[in-house]
mmCIF file of C-alpha atoms in Angstrom:
data_model
loop_
_atom_site.group_PDB
_atom_site.id
_atom_site.type_symbol
_atom_site.label_atom_id
_atom_site.label_comp_id
_atom_site.label_asym_id
_atom_site.label_seq_id
_atom_site.Cartn_x
_atom_site.Cartn_y
_atom_site.Cartn_z
ATOM 1 C CA MET A 1223 25.349 -229.024 -146.034
ATOM 2 C CA VAL A 1224 25.577 -225.878 -143.757
ATOM 3 C CA PHE A 1225 29.205 -226.857 -142.680
ATOM 4 C CA PHE A 1226 30.129 -227.406 -146.341
ATOM 5 C CA ALA A 1227 28.539 -224.093 -147.698
ATOM 6 C CA SER A 1228 30.072 -222.318 -144.830
ATOM 7 C CA ALA A 1229 33.687 -223.606 -145.837
ATOM 8 C CA ILE A 1230 33.220 -222.702 -149.520
ATOM 9 C CA VAL A 1231 31.941 -219.160 -148.727
ATOM 10 C CA THR A 1232 34.843 -218.770 -146.388
ATOM 11 C CA ILE A 1233 37.291 -219.784 -149.084
ATOM 12 C CA VAL A 1234 35.470 -217.444 -151.791
ATOM 13 C CA ILE A 1235 35.377 -214.493 -149.446
ATOM 14 C CA SER A 1236 38.927 -214.871 -148.253
ATOM 15 C CA VAL A 1237 40.248 -215.170 -151.670
ATOM 16 C CA GLY A 1238 38.397 -212.224 -152.763
ATOM 17 C CA ILE A 1239 39.838 -210.095 -149.966
ATOM 18 C CA ILE A 1240 43.416 -211.352 -150.770
ATOM 19 C CA ILE A 1241 43.058 -210.454 -154.528
ATOM 20 C CA TYR A 1242 41.621 -207.112 -153.479
ATOM 21 C CA VAL A 1243 44.390 -206.182 -151.322
ATOM 22 C CA ALA A 1244 46.921 -207.531 -153.540
ATOM 23 C CA GLY A 1245 45.609 -205.282 -156.321
ATOM 24 C CA SER A 1246 45.332 -202.219 -154.001
ATOM 25 C CA VAL A 1247 48.849 -202.610 -152.914
ATOM 26 C CA GLY A 1248 50.179 -203.011 -156.494
ATOM 27 C CA ALA A 1249 51.295 -206.574 -155.923
ATOM 28 C CA ILE A 1250 48.997 -207.666 -158.819
ATOM 29 C CA PRO A 1251 46.670 -205.820 -161.336
ATOM 30 C CA GLN A 1252 43.197 -204.887 -159.682
ATOM 31 C CA LEU A 1253 41.174 -207.700 -160.905
ATOM 32 C CA PHE A 1254 37.902 -206.580 -159.780
ATOM 33 C CA SER A 1255 35.824 -203.967 -161.578
ATOM 34 C CA ARG A 1256 34.751 -200.843 -159.792
ATOM 35 C CA PHE A 1257 31.101 -202.035 -159.891
ATOM 36 C CA VAL A 1258 31.940 -205.339 -158.077
ATOM 37 C CA LEU A 1259 34.056 -203.406 -155.561
ATOM 38 C CA GLU A 1260 31.115 -200.815 -154.915
ATOM 39 C CA GLN A 1261 28.660 -203.894 -154.322
ATOM 40 C CA ASN A 1262 30.951 -205.260 -151.790
ATOM 41 C CA GLY A 1263 31.445 -202.173 -149.947
ATOM 42 C CA ALA A 1264 35.290 -202.426 -150.656
ATOM 43 C CA GLY A 1265 37.369 -199.717 -149.091
ATOM 44 C CA PHE A 1266 41.104 -199.650 -148.621
ATOM 45 C CA ASP A 1267 43.150 -197.342 -146.421
ATOM 46 C CA SER A 1268 46.964 -197.335 -146.419
ATOM 47 C CA ASP A 1269 47.808 -194.058 -144.867
ATOM 48 C CA ALA A 1270 49.902 -195.514 -142.113
ATOM 49 C CA GLY A 1271 53.219 -196.572 -143.962
ATOM 50 C CA GLY A 1272 51.939 -199.202 -146.224
ATOM 51 C CA THR A 1273 49.518 -201.068 -143.796
ATOM 52 C CA THR A 1274 46.150 -202.163 -144.788
ATOM 53 C CA ASN A 1275 42.877 -201.445 -143.184
ATOM 54 C CA ILE A 1276 40.147 -202.513 -145.384
ATOM 55 C CA THR A 1277 36.250 -202.514 -145.439
ATOM 56 C CA PHE A 1278 34.567 -205.436 -147.122
ATOM 57 C CA PHE A 1279 30.930 -206.779 -146.419
ATOM 58 C CA GLY A 1280 32.376 -210.372 -146.406
ATOM 59 C CA LEU A 1281 34.574 -209.641 -143.353
ATOM 60 C CA SER A 1282 31.608 -209.920 -140.983
ATOM 61 C CA THR A 1283 31.384 -213.620 -142.162
ATOM 62 C CA LEU A 1284 34.974 -214.201 -141.343
ATOM 63 C CA VAL A 1285 34.561 -213.044 -137.656
ATOM 64 C CA ALA A 1286 32.723 -216.579 -137.142
ATOM 65 C CA ALA A 1287 34.107 -218.521 -140.036
ATOM 66 C CA ALA A 1288 37.843 -217.985 -139.860
ATOM 67 C CA PRO A 1289 37.950 -219.209 -136.224
ATOM 68 C CA MET A 1290 35.558 -221.875 -136.811
ATOM 69 C CA TRP A 1291 37.605 -223.632 -139.711
ATOM 70 C CA VAL A 1292 40.931 -223.183 -137.796
ATOM 71 C CA ALA A 1293 39.149 -224.998 -134.881
ATOM 72 C CA ALA A 1294 38.027 -227.651 -137.473
ATOM 73 C CA LEU A 1295 41.608 -228.104 -138.640
ATOM 74 C CA ILE A 1296 43.047 -229.134 -135.349
ATOM 75 C CA LEU A 1297 39.968 -231.309 -134.379
ATOM 76 C CA PRO A 1298 39.264 -234.872 -135.628
ATOM 77 C CA GLY A 1299 37.394 -235.300 -138.802
ATOM 78 C CA HIS A 1300 33.763 -235.951 -138.840
ATOM 79 C CA PRO A 1301 31.299 -236.969 -141.518
ATOM 80 C CA LEU A 1302 29.177 -233.816 -140.999
ATOM 81 C CA LEU A 1303 32.288 -231.623 -141.526
ATOM 82 C CA PRO A 1304 34.075 -231.054 -145.056
ATOM 83 C CA ASN A 1305 37.136 -233.280 -145.657
ATOM 84 C CA LYS A 1306 40.568 -232.026 -144.437
ATOM 85 C CA VAL A 1307 41.702 -230.586 -147.734
ATOM 86 C CA ILE A 1308 38.700 -228.303 -147.838
ATOM 87 C CA THR A 1309 39.077 -227.465 -144.127
ATOM 88 C CA ILE A 1310 42.892 -226.501 -144.579
ATOM 89 C CA ILE A 1311 42.021 -224.258 -147.593
ATOM 90 C CA ALA A 1312 39.455 -222.484 -145.501
ATOM 91 C CA ALA A 1313 41.500 -222.145 -142.409
ATOM 92 C CA VAL A 1314 44.585 -220.937 -144.491
ATOM 93 C CA THR A 1315 42.722 -218.409 -146.781
ATOM 94 C CA GLY A 1316 40.750 -217.222 -143.569
ATOM 95 C CA VAL A 1317 43.793 -216.338 -141.467
ATOM 96 C CA ALA A 1318 45.644 -214.742 -144.503
ATOM 97 C CA ALA A 1319 42.467 -212.533 -145.326
ATOM 98 C CA THR A 1320 41.907 -211.774 -141.569
ATOM 99 C CA LEU A 1321 45.653 -210.605 -141.358
ATOM 100 C CA LEU A 1322 45.375 -208.575 -144.484
ATOM 101 C CA ALA A 1323 42.356 -206.851 -143.393
ATOM 102 C CA GLY A 1324 43.978 -205.466 -140.291
ATOM 103 C CA ARG A 1325 41.147 -206.338 -137.874
ATOM 104 C CA ALA A 1326 42.628 -206.971 -134.313
ATOM 105 C CA ALA A 1327 39.329 -208.409 -133.025
ATOM 106 C CA ILE A 1328 39.156 -211.270 -135.503
ATOM 107 C CA THR A 1329 43.035 -211.967 -135.147
ATOM 108 C CA VAL A 1330 42.466 -212.367 -131.459
ATOM 109 C CA LEU A 1331 39.535 -214.884 -131.992
ATOM 110 C CA LEU A 1332 41.677 -216.705 -134.505
ATOM 111 C CA VAL A 1333 44.209 -217.494 -131.710
ATOM 112 C CA ILE A 1334 42.020 -217.820 -128.623
ATOM 113 C CA ILE A 1335 38.836 -219.710 -130.042
ATOM 114 C CA PRO A 1336 40.683 -222.679 -131.679
ATOM 115 C CA VAL A 1337 42.766 -223.189 -128.516
ATOM 116 C CA VAL A 1338 39.927 -223.097 -126.280
ATOM 117 C CA ILE A 1339 37.850 -225.459 -128.325
ATOM 118 C CA TRP A 1340 40.972 -227.958 -128.643
ATOM 119 C CA VAL A 1341 41.367 -227.799 -124.956
ATOM 120 C CA ALA A 1342 37.677 -228.637 -124.343
ATOM 121 C CA TRP A 1343 38.019 -231.532 -126.910
ATOM 122 C CA ARG A 1344 40.915 -232.698 -124.911
ATOM 123 C CA LEU A 1345 39.185 -232.603 -121.660
ATOM 124 C CA ILE A 1346 35.884 -233.968 -122.760
ATOM 125 C CA THR A 1347 37.560 -237.016 -124.374
ATOM 126 C CA ARG A 1348 40.301 -237.644 -121.746
ATOM 127 C CA GLY A 1349 40.936 -241.396 -121.556
ATOM 128 C CA ALA A 1350 39.590 -242.227 -124.884
ATOM 129 C CA PRO A 1351 42.345 -243.875 -127.340
ATOM 130 C CA ARG A 1352 43.790 -241.570 -129.634
ATOM 131 C CA ARG A 1353 45.794 -241.902 -132.777
ATOM 132 C CA PRO A 1354 49.310 -240.946 -132.278
ATOM 133 C CA TRP A 1355 49.622 -238.287 -135.256
ATOM 134 C CA ARG A 1356 46.605 -236.508 -133.588
ATOM 135 C CA ASN A 1357 48.961 -235.171 -130.840
ATOM 136 C CA TRP A 1358 51.219 -233.373 -133.559
ATOM 137 C CA THR A 1359 48.175 -231.709 -135.135
ATOM 138 C CA PRO A 1360 48.302 -228.490 -133.109
ATOM 139 C CA LEU A 1361 51.837 -228.201 -133.791
ATOM 140 C CA VAL A 1362 51.285 -228.485 -137.399
ATOM 141 C CA ALA A 1363 48.399 -225.881 -137.374
ATOM 142 C CA ALA A 1364 50.807 -223.441 -135.533
ATOM 143 C CA VAL A 1365 53.442 -223.975 -137.921
ATOM 144 C CA ALA A 1366 51.071 -223.461 -140.896
ATOM 145 C CA ALA A 1367 49.753 -220.272 -139.105
ATOM 146 C CA ILE A 1368 53.334 -218.989 -138.647
ATOM 147 C CA GLY A 1369 54.019 -219.840 -142.396
ATOM 148 C CA VAL A 1370 51.142 -217.635 -143.553
ATOM 149 C CA VAL A 1371 52.374 -214.675 -141.269
ATOM 150 C CA VAL A 1372 55.843 -215.051 -142.859
ATOM 151 C CA ILE A 1373 54.509 -215.130 -146.398
ATOM 152 C CA LEU A 1374 52.266 -212.186 -146.098
ATOM 153 C CA SER A 1375 55.137 -210.232 -144.475
ATOM 154 C CA ALA A 1376 57.399 -211.121 -147.226
ATOM 155 C CA LEU A 1377 55.035 -209.597 -149.679
ATOM 156 C CA GLY A 1378 56.327 -206.261 -148.424
ATOM 157 C CA ASN A 1379 52.848 -205.045 -146.940
ATOM 158 C CA THR A 1380 53.125 -204.296 -143.286
ATOM 159 C CA SER A 1381 49.440 -205.098 -142.511
ATOM 160 C CA VAL A 1382 50.384 -208.155 -140.662
ATOM 161 C CA GLU A 1383 52.611 -206.110 -138.169
ATOM 162 C CA ARG A 1384 49.775 -203.725 -137.794
ATOM 163 C CA ALA A 1385 47.379 -206.530 -136.962
ATOM 164 C CA LEU A 1386 49.553 -208.065 -134.433
ATOM 165 C CA ASN A 1387 50.336 -204.637 -132.836
ATOM 166 C CA ARG A 1388 46.641 -204.033 -132.639
ATOM 167 C CA VAL A 1389 46.354 -207.581 -130.793
ATOM 168 C CA ALA A 1390 49.019 -206.605 -128.542
ATOM 169 C CA THR A 1391 47.127 -203.460 -127.318
ATOM 170 C CA VAL A 1392 44.271 -205.588 -126.341
ATOM 171 C CA PHE A 1393 46.306 -207.299 -123.585
ATOM 172 C CA THR A 1394 48.798 -204.383 -122.777
ATOM 173 C CA GLY A 1395 46.501 -201.401 -123.067
ATOM 174 C CA GLN A 1396 49.355 -199.494 -124.797
ATOM 175 C CA GLY A 1397 49.309 -197.613 -127.993
ATOM 176 C CA GLN A 1398 45.766 -197.794 -128.579
ATOM 177 C CA SER A 1399 44.289 -196.741 -131.747
ATOM 178 C CA LEU A 1400 41.676 -193.931 -132.043
ATOM 179 C CA ASP A 1401 38.985 -196.354 -132.344
ATOM 180 C CA ASP A 1402 40.004 -198.175 -129.078
ATOM 181 C CA ARG A 1403 40.093 -194.752 -127.242
ATOM 182 C CA ILE A 1404 36.565 -193.959 -128.657
ATOM 183 C CA ARG A 1405 35.291 -197.147 -127.277
ATOM 184 C CA SER A 1406 36.967 -196.822 -124.060
ATOM 185 C CA VAL A 1407 35.116 -193.413 -123.761
ATOM 186 C CA GLU A 1408 31.783 -194.888 -124.784
ATOM 187 C CA ALA A 1409 31.917 -197.736 -122.240
ATOM 188 C CA THR A 1410 32.318 -195.101 -119.604
ATOM 189 C CA LYS A 1411 29.430 -193.111 -120.805
ATOM 190 C CA LEU A 1412 27.122 -196.153 -120.997
ATOM 191 C CA LEU A 1413 28.080 -197.362 -117.592
ATOM 192 C CA GLN A 1414 27.573 -194.130 -116.015
ATOM 193 C CA ALA A 1415 24.149 -193.813 -117.574
ATOM 194 C CA TRP A 1416 23.189 -197.342 -116.627
ATOM 195 C CA THR A 1417 23.841 -196.512 -113.128
ATOM 196 C CA GLN A 1418 20.987 -193.857 -113.011
ATOM 197 C CA SER A 1419 18.484 -196.685 -113.852
ATOM 198 C CA PRO A 1420 20.385 -200.078 -112.849
ATOM 199 C CA ILE A 1421 17.087 -202.142 -112.289
ATOM 200 C CA PHE A 1422 15.137 -201.944 -115.379
ATOM 201 C CA GLY A 1423 17.279 -199.720 -117.516
ATOM 202 C CA HIS A 1424 16.200 -196.815 -119.807
ATOM 203 C CA GLY A 1425 14.429 -198.805 -122.622
ATOM 204 C CA LEU A 1426 14.898 -199.355 -126.119
ATOM 205 C CA GLY A 1427 15.785 -196.224 -128.121
ATOM 206 C CA ALA A 1428 17.203 -194.337 -125.078
ATOM 207 C CA THR A 1429 19.897 -191.870 -125.505
ATOM 208 C CA ILE A 1430 22.517 -190.430 -123.440
ATOM 209 C CA PRO A 1431 22.083 -186.723 -123.150
ATOM 210 C CA GLY A 1432 25.165 -184.821 -124.483
ATOM 211 C CA TYR A 1433 26.792 -187.946 -126.020
ATOM 212 C CA SER A 1434 26.343 -189.956 -129.108
ATOM 213 C CA ARG A 1435 28.250 -191.948 -131.640
ATOM 214 C CA SER A 1436 25.980 -190.866 -134.687
ATOM 215 C CA ASP A 1437 23.882 -187.743 -135.202
ATOM 216 C CA THR A 1438 21.328 -189.612 -137.156
ATOM 217 C CA ARG A 1439 21.000 -192.668 -134.748
ATOM 218 C CA PRO A 1440 21.871 -191.334 -131.425
ATOM 219 C CA TRP A 1441 20.557 -194.354 -129.568
ATOM 220 C CA ASN A 1442 23.112 -196.739 -131.197
ATOM 221 C CA PHE A 1443 26.520 -197.810 -130.097
ATOM 222 C CA GLU A 1444 29.180 -200.150 -131.082
ATOM 223 C CA LEU A 1445 29.532 -201.835 -127.573
ATOM 224 C CA GLN A 1446 26.515 -204.061 -127.660
ATOM 225 C CA TYR A 1447 26.552 -205.430 -124.211
ATOM 226 C CA HIS A 1448 27.179 -202.286 -122.527
ATOM 227 C CA LEU A 1449 24.197 -200.837 -124.587
ATOM 228 C CA ALA A 1450 22.074 -204.062 -123.395
ATOM 229 C CA LEU A 1451 22.801 -203.198 -119.752
ATOM 230 C CA PHE A 1452 22.179 -199.492 -120.406
ATOM 231 C CA GLN A 1453 18.820 -200.236 -122.149
ATOM 232 C CA PHE A 1454 17.467 -203.347 -120.262
ATOM 233 C CA GLY A 1455 19.173 -202.915 -116.788
ATOM 234 C CA LEU A 1456 19.873 -205.828 -114.422
ATOM 235 C CA VAL A 1457 16.588 -207.355 -115.211
ATOM 236 C CA GLY A 1458 17.155 -207.601 -118.881
ATOM 237 C CA ALA A 1459 20.613 -208.771 -118.448
ATOM 238 C CA LEU A 1460 19.545 -211.670 -116.238
ATOM 239 C CA VAL A 1461 16.889 -212.712 -118.878
ATOM 240 C CA LEU A 1462 19.968 -213.010 -121.486
ATOM 241 C CA VAL A 1463 22.018 -214.801 -119.074
ATOM 242 C CA VAL A 1464 19.384 -217.240 -118.552
ATOM 243 C CA ALA A 1465 18.849 -217.629 -122.198
ATOM 244 C CA PHE A 1466 22.403 -218.354 -122.650
ATOM 245 C CA ALA A 1467 22.438 -220.869 -119.819
ATOM 246 C CA VAL A 1468 19.400 -222.743 -121.466
ATOM 247 C CA ALA A 1469 21.515 -223.009 -124.666
ATOM 248 C CA VAL A 1470 24.512 -224.225 -122.966
ATOM 249 C CA TYR A 1471 22.430 -226.974 -121.225
ATOM 250 C CA GLY A 1472 20.768 -227.747 -124.504
ATOM 251 C CA VAL A 1473 24.428 -228.357 -126.033
ATOM 252 C CA VAL A 1474 25.171 -230.601 -123.018
ATOM 253 C CA ARG A 1475 21.849 -232.659 -123.627
ATOM 254 C CA ALA A 1476 22.582 -232.908 -127.289
ATOM 255 C CA LEU A 1477 26.125 -234.303 -126.715
ATOM 256 C CA ARG A 1478 25.034 -236.853 -124.044
ATOM 257 C CA ALA A 1479 22.369 -237.986 -126.346
ATOM 258 C CA GLN A 1480 24.762 -238.025 -129.385
ATOM 259 C CA PRO A 1481 28.599 -238.180 -128.166
ATOM 260 C CA GLY A 1482 29.827 -239.024 -131.627
ATOM 261 C CA LEU A 1483 28.812 -235.311 -132.870
ATOM 262 C CA LEU A 1484 31.346 -233.799 -130.488
ATOM 263 C CA PRO A 1485 33.795 -232.539 -133.080
ATOM 264 C CA ALA A 1486 30.937 -231.008 -135.388
ATOM 265 C CA VAL A 1487 29.387 -229.443 -132.266
ATOM 266 C CA LEU A 1488 32.441 -228.067 -131.055
ATOM 267 C CA VAL A 1489 33.353 -226.494 -134.490
ATOM 268 C CA ALA A 1490 29.763 -224.915 -134.633
ATOM 269 C CA ILE A 1491 30.286 -223.535 -131.111
ATOM 270 C CA GLY A 1492 33.552 -222.062 -132.105
ATOM 271 C CA GLY A 1493 31.761 -219.992 -134.747
ATOM 272 C CA ALA A 1494 28.994 -219.023 -132.343
ATOM 273 C CA ALA A 1495 31.443 -217.905 -129.598
ATOM 274 C CA SER A 1496 33.567 -215.841 -131.926
ATOM 275 C CA MET A 1497 30.529 -213.957 -133.115
ATOM 276 C CA LEU A 1498 29.220 -213.479 -129.638
ATOM 277 C CA ILE A 1499 32.506 -212.194 -128.412
ATOM 278 C CA ALA A 1500 33.066 -209.952 -131.412
ATOM 279 C CA ASN A 1501 29.708 -208.367 -130.891
ATOM 280 C CA GLY A 1502 30.802 -206.913 -127.646
ATOM 281 C CA ILE A 1503 32.949 -204.425 -129.489
ATOM 282 C CA ASN A 1504 31.304 -204.155 -133.102
ATOM 283 C CA PRO A 1505 27.527 -204.482 -133.549
ATOM 284 C CA TYR A 1506 27.743 -207.410 -135.938
ATOM 285 C CA LEU A 1507 24.542 -209.098 -134.497
ATOM 286 C CA GLN A 1508 22.413 -206.041 -135.576
ATOM 287 C CA GLU A 1509 22.713 -207.351 -139.131
ATOM 288 C CA PRO A 1510 20.487 -210.422 -139.308
ATOM 289 C CA GLY A 1511 22.751 -212.170 -141.826
ATOM 290 C CA ASN A 1512 25.334 -212.383 -139.029
ATOM 291 C CA MET A 1513 23.337 -214.380 -136.774
ATOM 292 C CA TRP A 1514 23.731 -217.759 -138.622
ATOM 293 C CA PRO A 1515 26.285 -218.829 -136.225
ATOM 294 C CA VAL A 1516 24.416 -218.581 -133.253
ATOM 295 C CA TYR A 1517 21.311 -220.235 -134.566
ATOM 296 C CA PHE A 1518 23.343 -222.862 -136.250
ATOM 297 C CA VAL A 1519 24.245 -224.158 -132.880
ATOM 298 C CA LEU A 1520 20.635 -224.032 -131.727
ATOM 299 C CA MET A 1521 19.624 -225.781 -134.887
ATOM 300 C CA ILE A 1522 21.972 -228.679 -134.070
ATOM 301 C CA ILE A 1523 20.579 -228.971 -130.726
ATOM 302 C CA ASN A 1524 17.062 -229.204 -131.893
ATOM 303 C CA VAL A 1525 18.069 -231.659 -134.625
ATOM 304 C CA VAL A 1526 19.470 -234.091 -132.069
ATOM 305 C CA LEU A 1527 16.980 -233.519 -129.180
ATOM 306 C CA ALA A 1528 13.704 -233.379 -131.270
ATOM 307 C CA PRO A 1529 13.741 -237.389 -132.373
ATOM 308 C CA ALA A 1530 14.507 -238.417 -128.719
ATOM 309 C CA LEU A 1531 11.834 -236.095 -127.381
ATOM 310 C CA SER A 1532 9.150 -237.348 -129.869
ATOM 311 C CA ALA A 1533 10.161 -241.016 -128.993
ATOM 312 C CA ARG A 1534 9.592 -240.079 -125.408
ATOM 313 C CA LYS A 1535 6.243 -238.648 -125.916
ATOM 314 C CA GLY A 1536 5.413 -241.792 -128.036
ATOM 315 C CA GLN A 1537 6.368 -244.330 -125.121
ATOM 316 C CA GLU A 1538 4.358 -242.333 -122.632
#
């Protein structure tokens, strides 16, 4: 039910973003009322030669959901996952909405996470018999993604080009935007402040004298993992690493107990990994509603292992 609900919500949010952007650039009449747009925190910026850079509350959902459903598209089907028709619709609309939103981070995750998940699946299932058509699935998915890019570019809006250019800056460091340069300075400031108390950190609510990103919340920064190191020091960072290692160990135990769950577990891991990575440059996990991809993986681990643990205790 969680997988199905996530796919449906992905489609609804993505279609809403596509309609909103199309109405904002004049491709179609704006179908949303002012009240609906205000409730969704919608904002549109097209100052840079027709590009789009929008704000929309549902965008944070796509951080995890869009890469998750692209990964599901190129993995084998599973009874816990929606059927391939729904998966394709969720993946295609998610990719289209992400590109139109002009968010480089989500675009990078759309490329990297599904590829990593697919490689992991191939490695884990090496030697297992495969259906011949399955070997063509990544190519079909790549062609579909290219088709989405071509169609959006043909609509006359250059938001796709902007998104791809932002992706290029991630790897080349050239032509960085103002936000990128701000985060670079922020990273330097947080690391310099951390070196003043490297073991235990400065504590929750600590500020950096003479530097802040917000006058009303000077203790808050976008770079969450730099901030964690600044606040908690090496001791706190070690605790977080141990917690992550325990979760990874739980995933391994769950897959050993139920190897047939591999496709579903990998799809869930794709969503969690996307959110955890994106949280490094934007404080997504400060919003409790955005924690669902991480807790979803933990839920699967517990659902798989709890019966086994109960049975073992009964035998003892």
